[in-house]
Amino acid sequence: MALVAAPPLTASADGVATYSVWQWNISGNEMNKNSTTNGMTAAAADSIVGTHSDFAAFNEMCHAQFDDIIARLRTAGWPQDPANFARWAPAISGGTSTCNGGEFGNAIFSKQPLGAADRITLPDDGTSEHRNMLCDQLLSAPHMRFCTAHLSYLDNAPAPGSTETPRTLQLAATLTQMEKYHANGDTVIIAGDFNARPDWGRMKPYYSSAVNTPTTMTTPGITTSSTTTVGSATVTVRPPTTDPPSRTRAVRRRRSTSPSCARIASHREPPTRQRSSVQAPAAAEQR
């Protein structure tokens, strides 16, 4: 699923940018067994480069696979800054049986250099996986943010200390964070595994009246196991100036069996709200 939250645009089309977004829940531990040699990471890197993607997001990733894709994308010359294009958010710490003792979590990659990442902890679902939302901004356009999240599949019992289910609480927390960015004048793209159908009632708060029909999909590329959530889409979003400022505009896509590449348009850096300076992150930020 790819979603967009953006402030209203002016009538002029000047400064509108288009971004290609690629997303894949790779089941890095369960299906791919922490492997970097079974062809999965090679196929992922080749697809990101081959689809000319600007952003890429991974869910259920082992840290060894994160490191391997960093190396492959560097070798392919994909990032503009090879030292500053990837971010990591662990959901299971190292030292467990998961990922052969390595960390397990979410990752994002950007062709353009990134700023300082936000790692938002989502409500607990009582499992060993500490669900999170990972977001970052472009150094060249600080009001352009890209996020990913892997939400809980648990939906049949209340979360610890709540009357709501874990998935419902995490959907609400993710939307709240997007709206915070939106209120700051940011354009936000989130691509991740929501463990929810786009047409479920609990997803309605994500959508504005400006987007009320499914998009048309294109699915070129790599065939993978149907049990891994992947997909592709070409989407153009041009939000109207009358859209309520508190409502998130969203792009819905159907599930398919190729790595996800959604083409999202209509980001504008608001000149009156542009941050004057963003410091480049330390080397340790590349994880």
Tab-separated table of C-alpha atoms in Angstrom:
chain	number	residue	atom	x	y	z
A	1	MET	CA	0.000	0.000	0.000
A	2	ALA	CA	1.244	3.476	-0.885
A	3	LEU	CA	-0.335	6.501	0.778
A	4	VAL	CA	0.261	10.223	0.369
A	5	ALA	CA	-0.417	13.100	2.782
A	6	ALA	CA	0.143	16.534	1.293
A	7	PRO	CA	-0.783	20.165	1.924
A	8	PRO	CA	-2.948	21.868	-0.713
A	9	LEU	CA	-1.039	23.098	-3.756
A	10	THR	CA	-1.344	26.470	-5.428
A	11	ALA	CA	-2.848	26.734	-8.888
A	12	SER	CA	0.584	26.881	-10.517
A	13	ALA	CA	2.200	23.600	-11.537
A	14	ASP	CA	5.722	24.998	-11.098
A	15	GLY	CA	7.840	22.985	-8.711
A	16	VAL	CA	5.677	19.851	-8.803
A	17	ALA	CA	7.870	16.760	-8.496
A	18	THR	CA	7.289	13.111	-9.397
A	19	TYR	CA	8.709	10.232	-7.335
A	20	SER	CA	8.858	6.530	-8.106
A	21	VAL	CA	8.271	4.434	-4.994
A	22	TRP	CA	9.192	0.755	-4.633
A	23	GLN	CA	8.080	-1.465	-1.709
A	24	TRP	CA	8.403	-5.125	-0.692
A	25	ASN	CA	7.727	-7.207	2.405
A	26	ILE	CA	10.506	-9.714	1.801
A	27	SER	CA	9.853	-12.135	4.701
A	28	GLY	CA	13.574	-11.956	5.311
A	29	ASN	CA	13.555	-14.406	8.215
A	30	GLU	CA	10.599	-16.738	7.680
A	31	MET	CA	10.865	-17.358	3.933
A	32	ASN	CA	14.373	-16.175	3.092
A	33	LYS	CA	16.167	-17.445	6.220
A	34	ASN	CA	18.465	-14.414	6.570
A	35	SER	CA	19.972	-15.280	3.189
A	36	THR	CA	21.876	-12.868	0.975
A	37	THR	CA	22.838	-15.548	-1.566
A	38	ASN	CA	19.504	-17.054	-2.648
A	39	GLY	CA	18.843	-14.368	-5.275
A	40	MET	CA	16.320	-12.315	-3.321
A	41	THR	CA	18.568	-9.351	-2.472
A	42	ALA	CA	20.068	-9.362	-5.968
A	43	ALA	CA	16.596	-9.312	-7.529
A	44	ALA	CA	15.464	-6.527	-5.189
A	45	ALA	CA	18.457	-4.299	-5.948
A	46	ASP	CA	18.175	-4.954	-9.691
A	47	SER	CA	14.481	-4.057	-9.595
A	48	ILE	CA	15.035	-0.813	-7.664
A	49	VAL	CA	17.667	0.261	-10.190
A	50	GLY	CA	15.796	-1.065	-13.218
A	51	THR	CA	12.541	0.715	-12.351
A	52	HIS	CA	14.415	3.995	-11.782
A	53	SER	CA	12.911	4.234	-8.314
A	54	ASP	CA	13.489	7.297	-6.142
A	55	PHE	CA	12.508	5.607	-2.871
A	56	ALA	CA	12.410	1.981	-1.740
A	57	ALA	CA	10.983	0.401	1.414
A	58	PHE	CA	11.398	-3.065	2.918
A	59	ASN	CA	9.483	-4.843	5.674
A	60	GLU	CA	10.438	-8.026	7.555
A	61	MET	CA	14.095	-7.522	6.689
A	62	CYS	CA	17.168	-9.012	8.327
A	63	HIS	CA	20.029	-6.615	8.929
A	64	ALA	CA	22.403	-8.766	6.874
A	65	GLN	CA	20.041	-8.321	3.914
A	66	PHE	CA	19.944	-4.555	4.568
A	67	ASP	CA	23.748	-4.408	4.437
A	68	ASP	CA	23.827	-6.527	1.281
A	69	ILE	CA	21.351	-4.312	-0.581
A	70	ILE	CA	23.311	-1.209	0.486
A	71	ALA	CA	26.397	-2.748	-1.108
A	72	ARG	CA	24.537	-3.771	-4.281
A	73	LEU	CA	22.951	-0.337	-4.766
A	74	ARG	CA	26.335	1.336	-4.239
A	75	THR	CA	27.909	-0.940	-6.828
A	76	ALA	CA	25.099	-0.144	-9.263
A	77	GLY	CA	25.638	3.599	-8.761
A	78	TRP	CA	22.025	4.145	-7.686
A	79	PRO	CA	22.436	6.587	-4.750
A	80	GLN	CA	23.616	10.139	-5.330
A	81	ASP	CA	25.514	9.950	-2.014
A	82	PRO	CA	26.759	6.390	-1.314
A	83	ALA	CA	27.340	7.288	2.357
A	84	ASN	CA	23.859	8.674	3.023
A	85	PHE	CA	20.931	6.894	1.398
A	86	ALA	CA	19.685	4.115	3.720
A	87	ARG	CA	17.922	3.994	7.084
A	88	TRP	CA	17.133	1.090	9.410
A	89	ALA	CA	14.638	0.596	12.267
A	90	PRO	CA	14.924	-2.675	14.215
A	91	ALA	CA	11.706	-4.385	15.297
A	92	ILE	CA	13.457	-7.379	16.907
A	93	SER	CA	16.869	-6.846	18.454
A	94	GLY	CA	19.866	-9.081	17.818
A	95	GLY	CA	20.688	-12.086	19.949
A	96	THR	CA	17.486	-14.055	19.290
A	97	SER	CA	16.759	-16.967	16.972
A	98	THR	CA	15.400	-14.511	14.371
A	99	CYS	CA	17.706	-13.718	11.439
A	100	ASN	CA	20.377	-16.071	12.853
A	101	GLY	CA	20.858	-13.716	15.782
A	102	GLY	CA	20.851	-10.493	13.771
A	103	GLU	CA	18.424	-7.594	13.931
A	104	PHE	CA	15.064	-7.754	12.135
A	105	GLY	CA	13.042	-4.742	11.046
A	106	ASN	CA	12.135	-2.127	8.439
A	107	ALA	CA	14.329	-0.187	6.018
A	108	ILE	CA	14.089	2.681	3.570
A	109	PHE	CA	16.408	3.709	0.735
A	110	SER	CA	16.546	6.975	-1.193
A	111	LYS	CA	18.322	7.888	-4.414
A	112	GLN	CA	18.742	11.434	-3.039
A	113	PRO	CA	20.595	12.071	0.264
A	114	LEU	CA	18.550	11.812	3.451
A	115	GLY	CA	18.281	13.923	6.597
A	116	ALA	CA	17.779	12.705	10.160
A	117	ALA	CA	15.436	9.724	10.503
A	118	ASP	CA	12.387	9.477	12.759
A	119	ARG	CA	11.770	6.058	14.287
A	120	ILE	CA	8.296	5.988	15.835
A	121	THR	CA	7.350	3.121	18.141
A	122	LEU	CA	3.813	1.889	17.483
A	123	PRO	CA	1.419	0.475	20.114
A	124	ASP	CA	2.471	-2.914	21.472
A	125	ASP	CA	0.750	-6.011	20.158
A	126	GLY	CA	2.182	-8.323	22.819
A	127	THR	CA	4.535	-10.159	20.443
A	128	SER	CA	8.319	-10.128	20.207
A	129	GLU	CA	8.181	-7.771	17.221
A	130	HIS	CA	8.156	-4.135	18.334
A	131	ARG	CA	6.278	-2.547	15.456
A	132	ASN	CA	7.561	0.789	14.228
A	133	MET	CA	7.225	3.486	11.609
A	134	LEU	CA	10.436	4.683	9.919
A	135	CYS	CA	10.495	8.081	8.173
A	136	ASP	CA	13.083	10.405	6.711
A	137	GLN	CA	13.252	13.634	4.716
A	138	LEU	CA	15.276	14.662	1.695
A	139	LEU	CA	18.180	16.989	2.419
A	140	SER	CA	17.378	18.941	-0.740
A	141	ALA	CA	13.645	19.143	0.065
A	142	PRO	CA	13.094	18.858	3.838
A	143	HIS	CA	9.311	18.950	3.456
A	144	MET	CA	9.391	15.779	1.327
A	145	ARG	CA	9.157	12.752	3.641
A	146	PHE	CA	9.170	9.038	2.913
A	147	CYS	CA	8.028	6.444	5.458
A	148	THR	CA	7.443	2.742	5.883
A	149	ALA	CA	5.673	0.676	8.532
A	150	HIS	CA	4.888	-2.974	9.198
A	151	LEU	CA	1.661	-3.204	11.199
A	152	SER	CA	0.362	-6.062	13.314
A	153	TYR	CA	-1.736	-8.891	11.918
A	154	LEU	CA	-3.438	-9.373	15.326
A	155	ASP	CA	-7.069	-8.357	15.219
A	156	ASN	CA	-9.077	-10.799	17.334
A	157	ALA	CA	-8.345	-9.542	20.853
A	158	PRO	CA	-7.642	-6.198	22.555
A	159	ALA	CA	-4.074	-4.964	22.766
A	160	PRO	CA	-2.421	-4.913	26.208
A	161	GLY	CA	-4.097	-2.223	28.299
A	162	SER	CA	-6.657	-1.289	25.629
A	163	THR	CA	-10.139	-2.132	24.396
A	164	GLU	CA	-8.979	-1.833	20.770
A	165	THR	CA	-7.122	-4.456	18.731
A	166	PRO	CA	-3.393	-4.007	18.045
A	167	ARG	CA	-3.949	-3.481	14.316
A	168	THR	CA	-6.584	-0.791	14.916
A	169	LEU	CA	-4.322	1.064	17.377
A	170	GLN	CA	-1.328	0.892	15.041
A	171	LEU	CA	-3.345	2.126	12.055
A	172	ALA	CA	-4.476	5.089	14.136
A	173	ALA	CA	-0.952	5.831	15.408
A	174	THR	CA	0.508	5.700	11.888
A	175	LEU	CA	-2.131	8.079	10.552
A	176	THR	CA	-1.592	10.438	13.512
A	177	GLN	CA	2.115	10.683	12.700
A	178	MET	CA	1.387	11.368	9.017
A	179	GLU	CA	-1.055	14.103	9.989
A	180	LYS	CA	1.576	15.692	12.258
A	181	TYR	CA	3.933	15.912	9.311
A	182	HIS	CA	1.093	17.197	7.125
A	183	ALA	CA	0.298	19.941	9.646
A	184	ASN	CA	3.940	21.017	9.406
A	185	GLY	CA	3.535	21.532	5.668
A	186	ASP	CA	5.147	18.240	4.682
A	187	THR	CA	4.292	15.943	1.801
A	188	VAL	CA	4.408	12.366	3.126
A	189	ILE	CA	4.568	9.114	1.182
A	190	ILE	CA	4.257	5.900	3.187
A	191	ALA	CA	4.777	2.475	1.616
A	192	GLY	CA	4.483	-0.595	3.798
A	193	ASP	CA	2.671	-3.694	4.972
A	194	PHE	CA	-0.472	-2.518	6.767
A	195	ASN	CA	-1.906	-6.029	7.175
A	196	ALA	CA	-5.213	-4.451	6.130
A	197	ARG	CA	-7.315	-4.268	2.983
A	198	PRO	CA	-7.583	-0.774	1.487
A	199	ASP	CA	-11.404	-1.008	1.499
A	200	TRP	CA	-11.765	-1.895	5.194
A	201	GLY	CA	-13.799	0.550	7.269
A	202	ARG	CA	-10.899	1.260	9.612
A	203	MET	CA	-8.933	2.583	6.629
A	204	LYS	CA	-11.503	5.293	5.858
A	205	PRO	CA	-9.753	7.966	7.979
A	206	TYR	CA	-6.753	7.644	5.638
A	207	TYR	CA	-8.688	8.729	2.562
A	208	SER	CA	-10.064	12.088	1.442
A	209	SER	CA	-12.959	12.614	-0.921
A	210	ALA	CA	-10.395	13.536	-3.591
A	211	VAL	CA	-9.399	9.877	-3.923
A	212	ASN	CA	-12.366	7.554	-4.084
A	213	THR	CA	-11.513	4.967	-6.740
A	214	PRO	CA	-8.786	2.330	-7.071
A	215	THR	CA	-5.883	3.238	-9.331
A	216	THR	CA	-4.967	1.439	-12.552
A	217	MET	CA	-2.075	-0.943	-11.996
A	218	THR	CA	0.876	-2.043	-14.086
A	219	THR	CA	2.776	-5.118	-12.984
A	220	PRO	CA	5.972	-5.618	-14.969
A	221	GLY	CA	8.910	-7.405	-13.462
A	222	ILE	CA	9.795	-10.264	-11.206
A	223	THR	CA	7.556	-13.169	-10.263
A	224	THR	CA	7.861	-14.277	-6.625
A	225	SER	CA	6.058	-16.540	-4.203
A	226	SER	CA	2.451	-15.434	-3.773
A	227	THR	CA	2.857	-15.586	0.000
A	228	THR	CA	5.165	-12.559	-0.058
A	229	THR	CA	3.336	-9.231	-0.315
A	230	VAL	CA	4.695	-7.332	-3.292
A	231	GLY	CA	3.176	-5.199	-6.012
A	232	SER	CA	3.601	-2.419	-8.521
A	233	ALA	CA	1.674	0.678	-9.504
A	234	THR	CA	1.926	3.784	-11.603
A	235	VAL	CA	0.004	6.522	-9.824
A	236	THR	CA	-0.396	10.256	-10.334
A	237	VAL	CA	-1.777	12.335	-7.479
A	238	ARG	CA	-2.715	15.967	-8.001
A	239	PRO	CA	-4.490	17.079	-4.811
A	240	PRO	CA	-7.118	19.824	-5.202
A	241	THR	CA	-6.706	23.138	-3.401
A	242	THR	CA	-10.080	22.619	-1.674
A	243	ASP	CA	-9.045	19.491	0.238
A	244	PRO	CA	-9.444	19.867	4.029
A	245	PRO	CA	-5.997	20.463	5.569
A	246	SER	CA	-6.525	17.829	8.257
A	247	ARG	CA	-7.336	15.012	5.846
A	248	THR	CA	-4.760	12.666	4.322
A	249	ARG	CA	-4.900	12.095	0.602
A	250	ALA	CA	-4.250	8.479	-0.236
A	251	VAL	CA	-3.340	6.264	-3.156
A	252	ARG	CA	-4.643	2.716	-3.049
A	253	ARG	CA	-3.155	-0.168	-4.974
A	254	ARG	CA	-4.095	-3.785	-5.460
A	255	ARG	CA	-1.782	-6.594	-4.443
A	256	SER	CA	0.286	-8.292	-7.136
A	257	THR	CA	3.342	-10.484	-7.507
A	258	SER	CA	6.141	-8.141	-8.504
A	259	PRO	CA	8.171	-5.683	-6.407
A	260	SER	CA	6.259	-2.484	-5.831
A	261	CYS	CA	6.991	0.670	-7.796
A	262	ALA	CA	4.397	3.432	-7.406
A	263	ARG	CA	4.875	6.692	-9.327
A	264	ILE	CA	3.635	9.495	-7.089
A	265	ALA	CA	3.374	13.114	-8.250
A	266	SER	CA	2.555	16.516	-6.784
A	267	HIS	CA	5.071	17.344	-4.098
A	268	ARG	CA	5.855	21.005	-3.672
A	269	GLU	CA	8.350	22.474	-1.187
A	270	PRO	CA	6.449	25.386	0.396
A	271	PRO	CA	8.899	28.302	0.078
A	272	THR	CA	7.542	30.083	3.137
A	273	ARG	CA	7.932	26.998	5.330
A	274	GLN	CA	11.226	25.684	4.008
A	275	ARG	CA	13.707	24.884	6.755
A	276	SER	CA	16.805	26.964	6.198
A	277	SER	CA	19.332	24.279	7.000
A	278	VAL	CA	19.468	20.539	7.595
A	279	GLN	CA	22.686	19.049	8.883
A	280	ALA	CA	23.952	15.907	7.210
A	281	PRO	CA	23.596	12.891	9.507
A	282	ALA	CA	26.583	11.239	11.083
A	283	ALA	CA	28.001	8.111	9.472
A	284	ALA	CA	26.265	5.964	12.079
A	285	GLU	CA	22.887	7.175	10.758
A	286	GLN	CA	23.260	4.855	7.754
A	287	ARG	CA	21.486	1.994	9.506
